[in-house]
Amino acid sequence: MPMQSDSAEAAVASGSALFRGLADPSRLAILLELRKGERRVVDLATMLGLAQATVSGHLACLRDCGLVTWRPVGRQSYYRLAVPELDALLRAAEQVLARTGKAVELCPNYGTAITPAPAGRPDDAA
């Protein structure tokens, strides 16, 4: 098996970190709301049905990763996407999901479909 170059390994590590960050349902929901424009923490909390502390924590994570930025206005902070490429990435993901139908959602490894518990072995009967 060929070894990956250091730059390829770094690209895989960075990409993996990005997609792990986007994989959290709350963070993804926040990003999808921010695609529509600037939002305050209180607005996001109300829209998403999350506690303000939860939203603040996720925004701090997204801010630390360079995915969102903010601007203070008085005592309020308005958050927005930091780079336009993030909007393009989210749109591309929507297109991939539309083309694959329910395949990703039903994926036994990463999907959200509930799979039944495995049946017991025949010799498990009492």
PDB file of C-alpha atoms in Angstrom:
ATOM      1  CA  MET A   1       0.000   0.000   0.000  1.00  0.00           C
ATOM      2  CA  PRO A   2       1.531   3.358  -0.990  1.00  0.00           C
ATOM      3  CA  MET A   3       2.246   5.865   1.771  1.00  0.00           C
ATOM      4  CA  GLN A   4       0.575   9.259   1.616  1.00  0.00           C
ATOM      5  CA  SER A   5       2.779  12.313   1.435  1.00  0.00           C
ATOM      6  CA  ASP A   6       2.945  14.609   4.452  1.00  0.00           C
ATOM      7  CA  SER A   7       0.880  17.232   2.607  1.00  0.00           C
ATOM      8  CA  ALA A   8      -1.781  14.651   1.685  1.00  0.00           C
ATOM      9  CA  GLU A   9      -1.917  13.438   5.290  1.00  0.00           C
ATOM     10  CA  ALA A  10      -2.258  17.031   6.497  1.00  0.00           C
ATOM     11  CA  ALA A  11      -5.071  17.654   4.006  1.00  0.00           C
ATOM     12  CA  VAL A  12      -6.889  14.524   5.182  1.00  0.00           C
ATOM     13  CA  ALA A  13      -6.466  15.519   8.833  1.00  0.00           C
ATOM     14  CA  SER A  14      -7.716  19.069   8.195  1.00  0.00           C
ATOM     15  CA  GLY A  15     -10.649  17.898   6.107  1.00  0.00           C
ATOM     16  CA  SER A  16     -11.577  15.294   8.681  1.00  0.00           C
ATOM     17  CA  ALA A  17     -11.543  17.928  11.433  1.00  0.00           C
ATOM     18  CA  LEU A  18     -13.764  20.221   9.344  1.00  0.00           C
ATOM     19  CA  PHE A  19     -16.325  17.509   8.684  1.00  0.00           C
ATOM     20  CA  ARG A  20     -16.316  16.358  12.321  1.00  0.00           C
ATOM     21  CA  GLY A  21     -17.139  19.935  13.282  1.00  0.00           C
ATOM     22  CA  LEU A  22     -19.954  20.074  10.744  1.00  0.00           C
ATOM     23  CA  ALA A  23     -21.282  16.665  11.842  1.00  0.00           C
ATOM     24  CA  ASP A  24     -22.717  17.941  15.117  1.00  0.00           C
ATOM     25  CA  PRO A  25     -26.455  18.536  14.513  1.00  0.00           C
ATOM     26  CA  SER A  26     -26.578  21.716  16.617  1.00  0.00           C
ATOM     27  CA  ARG A  27     -23.540  23.274  14.944  1.00  0.00           C
ATOM     28  CA  LEU A  28     -24.869  22.378  11.512  1.00  0.00           C
ATOM     29  CA  ALA A  29     -28.262  23.882  12.362  1.00  0.00           C
ATOM     30  CA  ILE A  30     -26.538  27.075  13.535  1.00  0.00           C
ATOM     31  CA  LEU A  31     -24.533  27.304  10.308  1.00  0.00           C
ATOM     32  CA  LEU A  32     -27.640  26.745   8.206  1.00  0.00           C
ATOM     33  CA  GLU A  33     -29.361  29.621  10.037  1.00  0.00           C
ATOM     34  CA  LEU A  34     -26.319  31.860   9.606  1.00  0.00           C
ATOM     35  CA  ARG A  35     -26.467  31.253   5.849  1.00  0.00           C
ATOM     36  CA  LYS A  36     -29.607  33.393   5.920  1.00  0.00           C
ATOM     37  CA  GLY A  37     -27.773  36.313   7.531  1.00  0.00           C
ATOM     38  CA  GLU A  38     -26.468  37.608  10.810  1.00  0.00           C
ATOM     39  CA  ARG A  39     -28.069  36.332  13.995  1.00  0.00           C
ATOM     40  CA  ARG A  40     -27.744  36.972  17.713  1.00  0.00           C
ATOM     41  CA  VAL A  41     -27.343  34.123  20.189  1.00  0.00           C
ATOM     42  CA  VAL A  42     -30.841  34.743  21.555  1.00  0.00           C
ATOM     43  CA  ASP A  43     -32.292  34.574  18.035  1.00  0.00           C
ATOM     44  CA  LEU A  44     -30.503  31.304  17.256  1.00  0.00           C
ATOM     45  CA  ALA A  45     -31.544  29.800  20.591  1.00  0.00           C
ATOM     46  CA  THR A  46     -35.183  30.642  19.921  1.00  0.00           C
ATOM     47  CA  MET A  47     -35.121  29.451  16.303  1.00  0.00           C
ATOM     48  CA  LEU A  48     -33.423  26.163  17.129  1.00  0.00           C
ATOM     49  CA  GLY A  49     -35.042  25.446  20.493  1.00  0.00           C
ATOM     50  CA  LEU A  50     -31.677  25.288  22.252  1.00  0.00           C
ATOM     51  CA  ALA A  51     -30.462  26.887  25.462  1.00  0.00           C
ATOM     52  CA  GLN A  52     -28.529  30.119  24.990  1.00  0.00           C
ATOM     53  CA  ALA A  53     -25.537  28.589  26.767  1.00  0.00           C
ATOM     54  CA  THR A  54     -25.553  25.680  24.306  1.00  0.00           C
ATOM     55  CA  VAL A  55     -25.685  28.022  21.321  1.00  0.00           C
ATOM     56  CA  SER A  56     -22.938  30.205  22.803  1.00  0.00           C
ATOM     57  CA  GLY A  57     -20.721  27.163  23.299  1.00  0.00           C
ATOM     58  CA  HIS A  58     -21.211  26.001  19.724  1.00  0.00           C
ATOM     59  CA  LEU A  59     -20.606  29.505  18.380  1.00  0.00           C
ATOM     60  CA  ALA A  60     -17.366  29.698  20.374  1.00  0.00           C
ATOM     61  CA  CYS A  61     -16.269  26.417  18.814  1.00  0.00           C
ATOM     62  CA  LEU A  62     -17.201  27.600  15.315  1.00  0.00           C
ATOM     63  CA  ARG A  63     -15.467  30.921  15.942  1.00  0.00           C
ATOM     64  CA  ASP A  64     -12.295  29.184  17.172  1.00  0.00           C
ATOM     65  CA  CYS A  65     -12.320  27.081  13.997  1.00  0.00           C
ATOM     66  CA  GLY A  66     -12.606  30.188  11.818  1.00  0.00           C
ATOM     67  CA  LEU A  67     -16.016  29.238  10.449  1.00  0.00           C
ATOM     68  CA  VAL A  68     -18.001  32.103  11.975  1.00  0.00           C
ATOM     69  CA  THR A  69     -17.183  35.639  12.954  1.00  0.00           C
ATOM     70  CA  TRP A  70     -19.020  38.220  14.984  1.00  0.00           C
ATOM     71  CA  ARG A  71     -19.426  41.935  15.437  1.00  0.00           C
ATOM     72  CA  PRO A  72     -20.460  43.687  18.622  1.00  0.00           C
ATOM     73  CA  VAL A  73     -23.342  46.170  18.571  1.00  0.00           C
ATOM     74  CA  GLY A  74     -23.751  47.636  22.025  1.00  0.00           C
ATOM     75  CA  ARG A  75     -24.250  44.727  24.394  1.00  0.00           C
ATOM     76  CA  GLN A  76     -25.271  42.364  21.591  1.00  0.00           C
ATOM     77  CA  SER A  77     -23.091  40.284  19.256  1.00  0.00           C
ATOM     78  CA  TYR A  78     -24.125  39.429  15.725  1.00  0.00           C
ATOM     79  CA  TYR A  79     -22.715  36.228  14.234  1.00  0.00           C
ATOM     80  CA  ARG A  80     -22.259  35.397  10.561  1.00  0.00           C
ATOM     81  CA  LEU A  81     -20.400  32.927   8.367  1.00  0.00           C
ATOM     82  CA  ALA A  82     -16.728  33.860   8.196  1.00  0.00           C
ATOM     83  CA  VAL A  83     -16.015  32.661   4.656  1.00  0.00           C
ATOM     84  CA  PRO A  84     -18.306  32.495   1.611  1.00  0.00           C
ATOM     85  CA  GLU A  85     -16.857  29.091   0.715  1.00  0.00           C
ATOM     86  CA  LEU A  86     -18.667  27.636   3.726  1.00  0.00           C
ATOM     87  CA  ASP A  87     -21.997  28.596   2.181  1.00  0.00           C
ATOM     88  CA  ALA A  88     -20.876  26.961  -1.076  1.00  0.00           C
ATOM     89  CA  LEU A  89     -19.860  23.805   0.838  1.00  0.00           C
ATOM     90  CA  LEU A  90     -23.251  23.601   2.553  1.00  0.00           C
ATOM     91  CA  ARG A  91     -25.026  24.080  -0.785  1.00  0.00           C
ATOM     92  CA  ALA A  92     -22.866  21.377  -2.373  1.00  0.00           C
ATOM     93  CA  ALA A  93     -23.743  19.014   0.500  1.00  0.00           C
ATOM     94  CA  GLU A  94     -27.445  19.692  -0.107  1.00  0.00           C
ATOM     95  CA  GLN A  95     -26.963  18.803  -3.786  1.00  0.00           C
ATOM     96  CA  VAL A  96     -25.129  15.579  -2.908  1.00  0.00           C
ATOM     97  CA  LEU A  97     -27.920  14.608  -0.501  1.00  0.00           C
ATOM     98  CA  ALA A  98     -30.562  15.398  -3.125  1.00  0.00           C
ATOM     99  CA  ARG A  99     -28.775  13.195  -5.683  1.00  0.00           C
ATOM    100  CA  THR A 100     -28.272  10.263  -3.330  1.00  0.00           C
ATOM    101  CA  GLY A 101     -31.831  10.314  -2.040  1.00  0.00           C
ATOM    102  CA  LYS A 102     -32.144   8.601   1.318  1.00  0.00           C
ATOM    103  CA  ALA A 103     -28.961   6.528   0.879  1.00  0.00           C
ATOM    104  CA  VAL A 104     -26.877   8.651   3.265  1.00  0.00           C
ATOM    105  CA  GLU A 105     -29.639   8.882   5.850  1.00  0.00           C
ATOM    106  CA  LEU A 106     -30.150   5.120   5.724  1.00  0.00           C
ATOM    107  CA  CYS A 107     -26.433   4.279   5.807  1.00  0.00           C
ATOM    108  CA  PRO A 108     -25.927   1.664   8.547  1.00  0.00           C
ATOM    109  CA  ASN A 109     -22.673   3.322   9.681  1.00  0.00           C
ATOM    110  CA  TYR A 110     -23.459   7.031   9.590  1.00  0.00           C
ATOM    111  CA  GLY A 111     -27.168   7.403   8.908  1.00  0.00           C
ATOM    112  CA  THR A 112     -29.884   8.419  11.290  1.00  0.00           C
ATOM    113  CA  ALA A 113     -32.201   5.487  10.577  1.00  0.00           C
ATOM    114  CA  ILE A 114     -32.841   3.290  13.580  1.00  0.00           C
ATOM    115  CA  THR A 115     -31.748  -0.266  12.960  1.00  0.00           C
ATOM    116  CA  PRO A 116     -33.415  -3.120  14.796  1.00  0.00           C
ATOM    117  CA  ALA A 117     -31.443  -4.941  17.466  1.00  0.00           C
ATOM    118  CA  PRO A 118     -29.857  -8.130  16.174  1.00  0.00           C
ATOM    119  CA  ALA A 119     -31.882 -11.242  16.781  1.00  0.00           C
ATOM    120  CA  GLY A 120     -30.615 -13.656  19.392  1.00  0.00           C
ATOM    121  CA  ARG A 121     -28.818 -16.815  18.352  1.00  0.00           C
ATOM    122  CA  PRO A 122     -30.990 -19.943  18.109  1.00  0.00           C
ATOM    123  CA  ASP A 123     -29.083 -21.568  20.986  1.00  0.00           C
ATOM    124  CA  ASP A 124     -30.014 -18.637  23.294  1.00  0.00           C
ATOM    125  CA  ALA A 125     -33.484 -20.103  23.857  1.00  0.00           C
ATOM    126  CA  ALA A 126     -34.131 -21.367  27.362  1.00  0.00           C
TER     127      ALA A 126
END
